[in-house]
XYZ file of C-alpha atoms in Angstrom:
694
model
C 59.941 176.978 82.999
C 59.987 173.310 81.996
C 63.371 172.789 83.634
C 62.148 174.468 86.841
C 59.081 172.219 87.007
C 61.248 169.147 86.400
C 63.611 170.109 89.225
C 60.675 170.761 91.532
C 59.247 167.317 90.805
C 62.625 165.723 91.392
C 62.950 167.398 94.779
C 59.434 166.287 95.708
C 59.889 162.585 94.878
C 62.232 161.715 97.804
C 59.939 163.504 100.266
C 56.942 161.620 98.857
C 58.740 158.280 99.258
C 59.714 159.161 102.828
C 56.121 160.142 103.637
C 54.771 156.887 102.194
C 57.177 154.873 104.323
C 56.135 156.728 107.466
C 52.505 155.926 106.653
C 53.282 152.255 105.934
C 55.214 151.840 109.175
C 52.394 153.502 111.116
C 49.924 151.019 109.611
C 52.227 148.068 110.313
C 52.987 149.077 113.893
C 49.942 147.469 115.591
C 50.633 144.183 113.811
C 54.404 144.142 114.278
C 54.011 144.439 118.043
C 51.797 141.324 118.074
C 54.195 138.963 116.314
C 55.550 137.659 119.617
C 52.003 136.769 120.705
C 51.576 134.279 117.845
C 55.055 132.751 118.125
C 54.735 129.064 118.999
C 57.531 126.744 120.000
C 55.630 123.602 120.982
C 56.769 120.317 119.520
C 53.766 120.234 117.162
C 54.938 123.524 115.640
C 58.169 121.855 114.516
C 56.924 118.340 113.740
C 56.281 116.861 110.289
C 52.750 117.642 109.143
C 51.875 114.052 108.224
C 53.773 112.102 110.893
C 52.277 109.849 113.581
C 53.706 112.044 116.341
C 51.942 115.101 114.887
C 48.601 113.292 114.835
C 49.142 112.260 118.462
C 49.787 115.882 119.484
C 46.691 117.105 117.611
C 44.405 114.450 119.095
C 45.771 115.113 122.584
C 44.695 118.734 122.153
C 41.100 117.509 121.728
C 41.085 115.146 124.711
C 39.521 116.313 127.999
C 41.726 119.061 129.381
C 43.666 119.323 126.145
C 47.300 118.401 125.785
C 48.771 116.854 128.943
C 51.959 118.318 130.369
C 54.211 115.364 131.179
C 56.768 115.881 133.971
C 59.147 113.757 136.022
C 60.227 114.907 139.489
C 63.633 113.365 140.197
C 65.085 113.006 143.724
C 68.746 112.007 143.952
C 71.467 111.632 146.588
C 74.880 110.316 145.556
C 75.311 108.288 148.732
C 71.793 106.839 148.578
C 68.416 108.260 149.539
C 67.643 108.315 153.244
C 64.277 107.696 154.892
C 64.030 111.448 155.484
C 64.630 112.060 151.762
C 61.784 109.728 150.841
C 59.492 111.429 153.352
C 60.393 114.821 151.909
C 59.728 113.548 148.403
C 56.338 112.105 149.344
C 55.323 115.344 151.051
C 56.305 117.478 148.078
C 54.496 115.237 145.610
C 51.402 115.306 147.832
C 51.539 119.100 147.824
C 51.867 119.160 144.018
C 48.851 116.832 143.720
C 46.865 118.987 146.102
C 47.712 122.196 144.258
C 47.163 120.976 140.685
C 44.748 118.651 138.915
C 46.832 115.645 137.895
C 45.735 112.961 135.453
C 46.545 110.193 137.927
C 48.090 109.490 141.307
C 51.885 109.854 141.111
C 53.780 106.744 142.164
C 57.435 106.765 143.043
C 59.791 104.464 141.140
C 63.082 103.827 142.990
C 66.300 103.034 141.146
C 68.051 99.701 141.783
C 71.058 101.372 143.379
C 68.874 103.344 145.804
C 70.280 106.742 144.827
C 67.286 108.012 142.858
C 63.507 108.180 143.137
C 61.386 109.421 140.242
C 57.740 110.489 140.270
C 56.041 110.756 136.845
C 53.524 113.614 137.032
C 51.048 114.771 134.366
C 48.451 117.523 134.306
C 45.991 118.803 131.709
C 45.537 122.174 133.419
C 47.505 124.189 130.828
C 46.008 122.457 127.780
C 47.607 124.077 124.728
C 48.338 127.375 126.500
C 52.125 127.693 126.559
C 52.065 130.423 129.189
C 49.940 128.260 131.500
C 52.277 125.308 130.880
C 55.285 127.378 131.840
C 53.512 128.584 134.992
C 52.657 124.988 135.925
C 56.240 123.837 135.431
C 57.533 126.812 137.399
C 55.150 126.094 140.282
C 56.138 122.406 140.398
C 59.800 123.417 140.450
C 59.136 125.860 143.293
C 57.480 123.107 145.351
C 60.105 120.462 144.564
C 62.945 122.095 146.494
C 66.379 120.589 146.953
C 67.691 119.985 150.458
C 71.117 119.558 152.000
C 72.765 116.891 149.853
C 69.426 116.064 148.199
C 69.118 117.056 144.558
C 65.622 117.657 143.172
C 65.124 118.470 139.495
C 62.023 118.467 137.303
C 62.354 117.054 133.795
C 60.217 115.430 131.161
C 58.541 116.655 128.004
C 56.756 119.657 129.567
C 59.750 121.130 131.427
C 61.976 120.561 128.384
C 59.499 122.526 126.245
C 59.406 125.263 128.899
C 63.196 125.536 128.966
C 63.320 125.669 125.160
C 60.554 128.282 125.097
C 62.442 130.474 127.563
C 65.479 130.326 125.313
C 63.503 131.203 122.178
C 61.602 134.015 123.898
C 64.896 135.447 125.087
C 66.358 135.413 121.564
C 64.428 138.332 120.071
C 66.059 141.171 121.987
C 69.673 139.936 122.108
C 69.519 138.681 118.529
C 68.285 142.026 117.203
C 70.692 144.139 119.273
C 73.704 141.947 118.555
C 72.946 141.832 114.826
C 72.490 145.608 114.652
C 75.727 146.187 116.592
C 77.725 143.867 114.336
C 76.338 145.473 111.166
C 76.992 148.974 112.544
C 80.612 148.152 113.360
C 81.268 146.684 109.920
C 79.583 149.606 108.130
C 81.728 152.088 110.059
C 84.866 150.201 108.990
C 83.683 149.889 105.380
C 82.494 153.471 104.839
C 85.000 155.238 107.111
C 82.355 157.880 107.715
C 80.801 158.989 111.029
C 77.366 159.432 109.413
C 76.906 157.235 106.364
C 76.693 153.932 108.286
C 73.621 155.159 110.151
C 71.509 155.407 106.999
C 71.502 151.760 105.813
C 71.351 150.537 109.413
C 68.273 152.663 110.172
C 66.639 151.599 106.905
C 67.317 147.935 107.730
C 65.695 148.461 111.135
C 62.581 149.888 109.480
C 62.512 146.973 107.041
C 62.719 144.548 109.965
C 59.800 146.281 111.681
C 57.750 146.098 108.484
C 58.601 142.409 108.060
C 57.283 141.714 111.562
C 53.944 143.287 110.661
C 53.709 141.358 107.391
C 54.673 138.098 109.135
C 51.865 138.631 111.651
C 49.436 139.232 108.770
C 50.500 135.968 107.095
C 49.868 134.144 110.347
C 46.392 135.608 110.742
C 45.257 135.293 107.117
C 46.957 132.099 105.975
C 47.864 130.307 109.200
C 51.619 130.526 108.529
C 53.423 129.138 111.559
C 55.738 131.471 113.450
C 58.432 129.974 115.668
C 61.373 131.407 117.543
C 63.695 129.936 114.948
C 61.880 131.330 111.890
C 61.394 134.825 113.332
C 65.064 134.945 114.341
C 66.187 133.899 110.854
C 63.882 136.552 109.367
C 65.657 139.278 111.344
C 69.057 137.933 110.285
C 67.997 137.994 106.623
C 66.621 141.532 106.805
C 69.861 142.937 108.201
C 72.221 140.665 106.261
C 70.638 140.722 102.809
C 69.381 144.298 103.202
C 72.827 145.597 104.083
C 74.267 143.715 101.094
C 71.843 145.495 98.762
C 72.677 148.803 100.425
C 76.406 148.260 99.934
C 75.941 147.581 96.226
C 73.661 150.587 95.725
C 75.803 153.023 97.727
C 78.946 151.882 95.899
C 77.336 152.497 92.504
C 75.835 155.801 93.722
C 79.279 156.998 94.792
C 80.603 156.209 91.295
C 77.770 158.106 89.624
C 78.199 161.178 91.860
C 81.632 161.685 90.287
C 80.096 161.650 86.804
C 76.702 163.290 87.426
C 76.181 166.698 89.013
C 72.793 166.305 90.720
C 72.324 163.626 93.430
C 68.839 162.781 92.108
C 70.199 162.039 88.621
C 73.164 160.155 90.085
C 70.821 157.963 92.128
C 68.632 157.310 89.086
C 71.721 156.191 87.159
C 72.832 153.999 90.088
C 69.424 152.326 90.261
C 69.477 151.689 86.517
C 72.946 150.195 86.803
C 72.620 147.904 89.816
C 68.837 147.604 90.107
C 68.528 144.531 87.848
C 71.261 142.704 89.783
C 69.643 143.524 93.137
C 66.208 142.474 91.887
C 67.566 139.203 90.494
C 69.529 138.613 93.687
C 66.525 139.070 95.950
C 64.370 137.064 93.556
C 66.824 134.199 93.752
C 66.817 134.212 97.547
C 63.029 134.483 97.693
C 62.555 131.673 95.166
C 64.957 129.428 97.067
C 63.236 130.086 100.383
C 59.756 129.574 98.950
C 60.840 126.090 97.883
C 60.684 125.258 101.598
C 56.888 125.301 101.251
C 57.286 121.865 99.679
C 58.819 120.558 102.920
C 56.730 118.333 105.174
C 58.485 119.571 108.304
C 56.424 122.341 109.910
C 59.464 124.318 111.062
C 61.054 124.284 107.587
C 57.793 125.051 105.797
C 57.056 127.992 108.079
C 60.566 129.399 107.614
C 60.063 129.720 103.845
C 57.385 132.473 103.877
C 58.954 134.339 106.810
C 62.401 134.331 105.245
C 60.891 135.513 101.955
C 59.072 138.317 103.756
C 62.343 139.426 105.335
C 64.212 139.492 102.006
C 61.435 141.295 100.113
C 60.955 143.903 102.848
C 64.711 144.499 102.814
C 64.625 144.834 99.019
C 61.726 147.285 99.090
C 63.409 149.431 101.722
C 66.812 149.483 100.044
C 65.426 150.377 96.592
C 62.993 153.070 97.763
C 63.610 154.424 101.253
C 67.415 154.271 101.173
C 67.707 156.156 97.837
C 65.229 158.790 99.028
C 67.154 159.477 102.242
C 70.522 159.530 100.467
C 69.248 162.019 97.865
C 67.780 164.254 100.570
C 71.053 164.248 102.506
C 73.106 164.954 99.386
C 76.837 164.492 98.962
C 77.609 165.575 102.519
C 76.478 162.201 103.886
C 79.778 160.756 102.586
C 81.893 163.181 104.664
C 84.873 163.173 104.991
C 85.357 161.207 101.712
C 82.907 163.255 99.643
C 82.753 162.230 95.943
C 83.092 165.549 94.086
C 81.498 166.041 90.691
C 84.110 165.641 87.963
C 86.689 164.141 90.303
C 88.407 160.815 89.801
C 89.242 158.427 92.638
C 92.893 157.822 93.411
C 94.259 155.006 91.338
C 95.317 152.190 93.640
C 96.580 148.693 93.091
C 93.655 146.898 94.708
C 93.784 143.434 96.221
C 91.127 142.251 93.801
C 93.045 143.510 90.796
C 96.027 141.459 91.981
C 93.832 138.411 92.571
C 92.281 138.810 89.144
C 95.694 139.039 87.521
C 96.851 135.780 89.122
C 93.613 134.048 88.115
C 93.947 135.443 84.610
C 97.501 134.176 84.123
C 96.853 130.547 85.144
C 93.073 130.005 85.150
C 93.129 126.218 84.806
C 95.693 125.814 87.590
C 93.626 128.025 89.899
C 90.463 126.075 89.051
C 92.111 122.710 89.730
C 93.614 123.885 93.006
C 90.316 125.343 94.195
C 88.411 122.180 93.304
C 90.893 120.028 95.206
C 90.703 122.307 98.255
C 86.888 122.358 98.354
C 86.750 118.595 97.834
C 89.207 117.976 100.665
C 87.222 120.208 103.016
C 83.978 118.439 102.085
C 85.458 115.150 103.300
C 85.201 116.542 106.827
C 81.454 115.867 106.662
C 82.323 112.196 107.171
C 83.337 113.185 110.716
C 79.882 114.523 111.579
C 78.502 113.212 114.889
C 75.143 111.427 114.885
C 71.727 113.039 115.100
C 71.163 115.469 117.943
C 69.163 114.243 120.930
C 66.761 116.497 122.786
C 68.907 116.679 125.888
C 71.918 117.749 123.813
C 70.132 120.671 122.125
C 71.261 123.307 124.637
C 74.720 124.837 124.944
C 74.079 125.206 128.670
C 72.376 122.608 130.846
C 68.834 123.542 131.983
C 67.043 121.650 134.762
C 65.105 119.452 132.333
C 68.331 118.179 130.766
C 69.932 117.631 134.180
C 66.903 115.522 135.140
C 67.182 113.416 131.973
C 70.890 112.786 132.586
C 70.218 111.723 136.172
C 67.469 109.362 135.018
C 69.665 107.859 132.294
C 72.400 107.094 134.832
C 70.070 105.774 137.541
C 67.717 103.735 135.330
C 69.896 102.338 132.515
C 67.757 99.224 132.297
C 64.422 100.911 131.555
C 62.729 103.778 129.805
C 61.984 106.940 131.720
C 60.233 108.914 128.974
C 56.682 107.871 128.080
C 55.712 106.764 124.587
C 52.140 107.810 123.807
C 49.776 105.585 121.853
C 46.484 107.087 120.662
C 43.908 104.475 119.632
C 40.158 104.466 118.831
C 38.197 104.007 122.059
C 36.197 101.061 120.704
C 39.383 99.019 120.365
C 41.268 100.392 123.396
C 41.294 97.051 125.257
C 42.683 95.069 122.361
C 45.255 97.778 121.622
C 46.392 97.846 125.262
C 46.867 94.074 125.189
C 48.777 94.282 121.898
C 51.010 97.026 123.305
C 51.879 94.961 126.373
C 52.731 92.001 124.144
C 55.079 94.056 121.972
C 58.760 93.300 122.396
C 60.693 95.995 124.270
C 57.670 97.309 126.216
C 58.208 97.485 129.973
C 54.730 98.693 130.987
C 51.585 100.253 129.525
C 48.672 102.016 131.235
C 45.372 103.346 129.917
C 45.046 107.138 130.161
C 42.407 109.666 129.139
C 39.541 109.039 126.726
C 37.425 111.409 124.710
C 36.406 112.472 121.184
C 36.442 108.774 120.225
C 40.109 108.305 121.180
C 41.924 106.769 124.142
C 45.428 107.575 125.305
C 47.819 104.801 126.381
C 51.057 105.660 128.157
C 53.912 103.240 127.420
C 57.352 102.852 128.974
C 60.020 101.043 126.955
C 62.513 98.668 128.468
C 65.355 100.675 126.906
C 66.727 104.133 127.644
C 65.183 107.152 125.845
C 66.335 107.698 122.245
C 68.436 104.549 122.278
C 68.493 101.958 119.519
C 66.373 99.664 121.683
C 63.680 102.271 122.265
C 63.674 103.159 118.552
C 63.092 99.490 117.709
C 60.217 99.392 120.224
C 58.548 102.469 118.671
C 58.873 100.998 115.194
C 57.434 97.675 116.392
C 54.445 99.488 117.923
C 53.805 101.382 114.697
C 54.052 98.238 112.615
C 51.812 96.183 114.874
C 49.017 98.656 115.731
C 46.617 99.291 112.864
C 44.536 102.465 113.119
C 46.546 103.799 116.069
C 49.173 106.541 116.305
C 52.451 106.391 118.240
C 53.982 109.636 119.484
C 55.873 111.191 122.346
C 59.310 112.893 122.496
C 61.340 109.950 121.190
C 58.878 109.245 118.378
C 59.024 112.920 117.456
C 62.801 112.721 117.021
C 62.437 109.697 114.735
C 59.857 111.550 112.637
C 62.065 114.637 112.460
C 64.981 112.623 111.107
C 62.871 110.678 108.596
C 61.056 113.769 107.337
C 64.229 115.795 106.934
C 65.637 113.020 104.746
C 62.447 113.058 102.638
C 62.391 116.854 102.408
C 65.970 116.962 101.127
C 64.999 114.766 98.182
C 62.196 117.160 97.223
C 63.366 120.642 98.212
C 66.983 120.454 97.005
C 66.073 119.815 93.319
C 63.390 122.522 93.496
C 65.908 125.055 94.800
C 68.443 124.176 92.117
C 65.893 124.407 89.287
C 64.357 127.687 90.476
C 67.749 129.352 90.960
C 68.964 128.139 87.569
C 65.888 129.494 85.793
C 66.348 132.945 87.329
C 70.030 132.998 86.423
C 69.330 131.891 82.842
C 66.757 134.672 82.464
C 69.139 137.286 83.889
C 72.394 136.262 82.191
C 70.953 134.985 78.865
C 73.219 131.959 79.129
C 73.247 128.321 80.193
C 76.947 127.925 80.956
C 77.338 130.861 83.380
C 74.356 129.803 85.563
C 75.630 126.217 85.739
C 79.042 127.464 86.900
C 77.503 129.673 89.572
C 75.211 126.949 90.917
C 77.957 124.325 90.830
C 80.224 126.681 92.746
C 77.736 127.311 95.569
C 76.967 123.597 95.878
C 80.706 122.964 96.274
C 80.843 125.706 98.921
C 77.964 124.071 100.805
C 79.792 120.742 100.887
C 83.015 122.372 102.073
C 81.221 124.375 104.792
C 79.517 121.214 106.097
C 82.900 119.493 106.048
C 84.448 122.227 108.184
C 81.497 121.864 110.544
C 82.198 118.141 110.804
C 85.800 118.902 111.785
C 84.906 121.311 114.599
C 81.426 120.512 115.961
C 82.465 117.455 117.945
C 86.207 117.903 118.615
C 86.190 121.685 119.186
C 82.663 122.675 120.235
C 81.882 119.449 122.077
C 78.489 118.969 120.397
C 77.037 115.483 120.792
C 75.080 115.492 117.546
C 73.908 117.325 114.433
C 70.462 118.844 114.034
C 68.582 116.756 111.428
C 67.556 119.917 109.556
C 71.069 121.343 109.234
C 71.777 119.879 105.795
C 68.580 121.124 104.168
C 68.439 124.600 105.711
C 72.133 125.315 105.174
C 71.785 124.190 101.547
C 68.823 126.484 100.881
C 70.467 129.510 102.490
C 73.940 128.998 101.017
C 72.707 128.339 97.492
C 70.226 131.222 97.502
C 72.503 133.719 99.264
C 75.731 132.546 97.625
C 74.337 133.023 94.136
C 73.771 136.675 95.138
C 77.457 137.457 94.832
C 77.721 135.534 91.604
C 74.914 137.693 90.235
C 76.719 140.895 91.259
C 79.921 139.712 89.566
C 78.391 138.172 86.433
C 75.979 141.047 85.862
C 78.877 143.512 85.831
C 80.876 141.149 83.596
C 77.983 140.954 81.146
C 77.585 144.726 81.252
C 81.257 145.153 80.313
C 80.925 142.587 77.521
C 77.884 144.364 76.086
C 79.974 147.530 75.941
C 82.432 145.767 73.670
C 85.109 144.765 76.200
C 87.009 141.586 75.380
C 86.063 138.525 77.539
C 89.255 138.369 79.639
C 89.299 142.111 80.237
C 85.577 142.053 81.062
C 86.101 139.359 83.705
C 89.032 141.176 85.319
C 87.273 144.551 85.200
C 84.163 143.073 86.815
C 86.248 141.605 89.630
C 88.182 144.833 90.131
C 85.058 146.997 90.263
C 82.797 144.677 92.290
C 85.372 142.790 94.369
C 85.418 145.338 97.159
C 81.659 145.601 97.517
C 81.253 141.810 97.274
C 83.864 141.347 99.996
C 82.143 143.926 102.198
C 78.739 142.346 101.585
C 80.111 138.879 102.314
C 81.654 140.022 105.579
C 78.392 141.624 106.683
C 76.271 138.597 105.760
C 78.707 136.163 107.389
C 78.826 138.302 110.527
C 75.038 138.470 110.831
C 74.702 134.693 110.596
C 77.667 134.291 112.957
C 75.521 136.062 115.566
C 73.558 132.802 115.800
C 76.665 131.079 117.201
C 76.268 133.113 120.390
C 72.767 131.747 120.977
C 72.233 129.013 123.609
C 70.732 126.416 121.225
C 72.950 123.932 119.400
C 70.811 123.837 116.184
C 71.104 127.622 115.825
C 74.846 127.557 116.537
C 75.399 124.852 113.928
C 73.274 126.608 111.306
C 74.908 129.988 111.905
C 78.412 128.503 111.775
C 77.917 126.572 108.531
C 76.295 129.513 106.722
C 78.880 132.038 107.965
C 81.802 129.802 106.922
C 80.141 129.068 103.580
C 79.591 132.768 102.834
C 83.245 133.537 103.610
C 84.437 130.702 101.374
C 82.119 131.891 98.643
C 83.229 135.513 98.964
C 86.993 135.163 99.176
C 87.677 131.945 97.275
C 84.904 131.002 94.882
C 83.808 134.421 93.553
C 87.234 136.021 93.415
C 89.327 133.118 92.183
C 87.287 130.217 90.859
C 84.441 131.978 89.040
C 86.841 134.556 87.615
C 89.239 131.795 86.503
C 86.399 129.869 84.871
C 85.282 133.027 83.076
C 88.795 133.684 81.785
C 89.259 130.069 80.679
C 85.911 129.854 78.890
C 85.988 133.343 77.379
C 82.966 133.776 75.112
C 81.796 130.206 75.736
C 80.725 131.434 79.177
C 77.721 133.124 77.553
C 76.651 130.186 75.364
C 74.156 130.057 73.687
C 73.453 133.787 74.013
C 74.577 136.402 71.505
C 77.631 137.287 73.602
C 79.029 133.812 72.943
C 79.584 134.674 69.261
C 82.534 136.585 67.939
C 81.545 140.077 66.822
C 81.548 140.610 63.127
C 84.608 142.482 61.973
C 83.801 145.546 59.893
C 84.647 145.033 56.208
C 86.823 147.877 54.863
C 85.194 149.700 51.946
C 86.494 148.825 48.523
C 88.546 151.442 46.768
C 86.767 152.818 43.693
C 88.069 151.474 40.419
C 90.209 153.875 38.462
C 88.808 154.712 35.044
C 91.298 155.700 32.353
C 90.688 159.118 30.841
C 89.467 159.092 27.251
C 91.866 160.459 24.695
C 90.464 163.186 22.516
């Protein structure tokens, strides 16, 4: 009777887990569907929390009408504007002014060569409502129509934000579908089963849906910022990391099904075997991502909690829902390669066994060669282009960028993008005079007042985001006490400065947190240092490859200021995953009494395939970002994908294995595995006693 009750309970557990997940997803559904409503992609949502430009954006929100939408309507004819063109321009601007409440009367500014006429236009109608801003920009673009030979484009800060918002809003669907399709294709190739691939893919989809609900809750309860970039990365992490955990679990489950008769018992053994490695792996990624909370950059700080939510939801799903479904489906889910109880897999000379043998024969040579290769690749980072400008952030050219390019060509001698100075109203006159006296300032006009602050719009004598304009912004900040200097160009300066500061704080935090987790898991100091050193070398090499291709091959004009920090966090946290899988199995073999060299080679032979599969899946999911129309996402996806591939097929298989073989027991210093086992002392033979003579 006891055995019957035990079997009944075992059959009930998977159904209970499945029922709990259905209930959880039903509760999360109303919140998950609202995540898009709280996604914000305004400049202030990406800016440094403490920077001047952020304070300007916040104060502008409180001024009458809220944040002003700055636009520039640009009229251009290659052969020179005609009188009819100027009449058309004046009529269109008059219609825009009559349709919308503008902050001032637009005045046309002709270029010296007579080919271009620009009208700066600003309106506070939308305030901070992004949808209203986009509608305003769309309406202005509808009114400002091009004619025969006359080009009319609308640029400026507002239209650029609208174009960026359209790109981010369009990411969710294609990013999810493309990621799911890539993962499905790879799982079909890996499992060679018409059914098995569906299970981890469906579970990952449920984890992604749950993560959306949790992310919305964080936004509502704690004010966590949600941007198009952070929500997209969250989806990538759910599918990439979640599928990695599924691959490890399913691989171990398949092994146990050959040794254990009942699927429930086989799954329990698989969870006991690989569960600690999966938990440590996800903990490492979560700890690394949470270090981004120390960043001052809003976009980086918001990505930390969302990325952590994605990883933890993936972990929860893969350690509860996936095992339950696999147990319910039984062995037949593996058809046609069903692991029969008592069977043994065909012995094959695997690629990873061959790689391990070569690393085992000449470990120091392999280590030296790998170090030289990674170092040479890292030198490519010296070829990185400069920092990315706003107009170069798109892989295709939207109207706002076309307008900026036309302005840069037609007005090379002056600024065309306003610099905003926010000053206390009681000193507005003196500040305006000081601004006009500042070197590099072409013109300055008083704008709105309210809430004790006055807005001053400044045009520099130099082109936007040039060295001259940067010097002007810095001179304004140095010379105006109690005032804030913002605007698009000032925002770019703050982004670059804050990213440099964040690297100095976040990078050490990531390294320390990852090391502590590895030390706790592996009971060693040497092994964690090797793993962390290896992923740092991979990061440098991946950035170097990016430097070799971004400009010459992809044609990118610059590098996103946040690329170094974000790629470091993701590559260190995710790259250590595979080291954990390998080292955990190596330690397991050593605890069972296997000699150090044999333990290293056995660990590589048994985990090499699943690590390679996991690396391919993770690299492919991040490579999906390279198909997106934003240069920062393309650069981030490329560097992480290349780094994961380097880590999977070079560092884990060759370099870490070679280091383990070369160090032998020293790898586990100062833990108990670093000491030679005591040899059993043979029992002494009993002394012979001579028989007494009687």
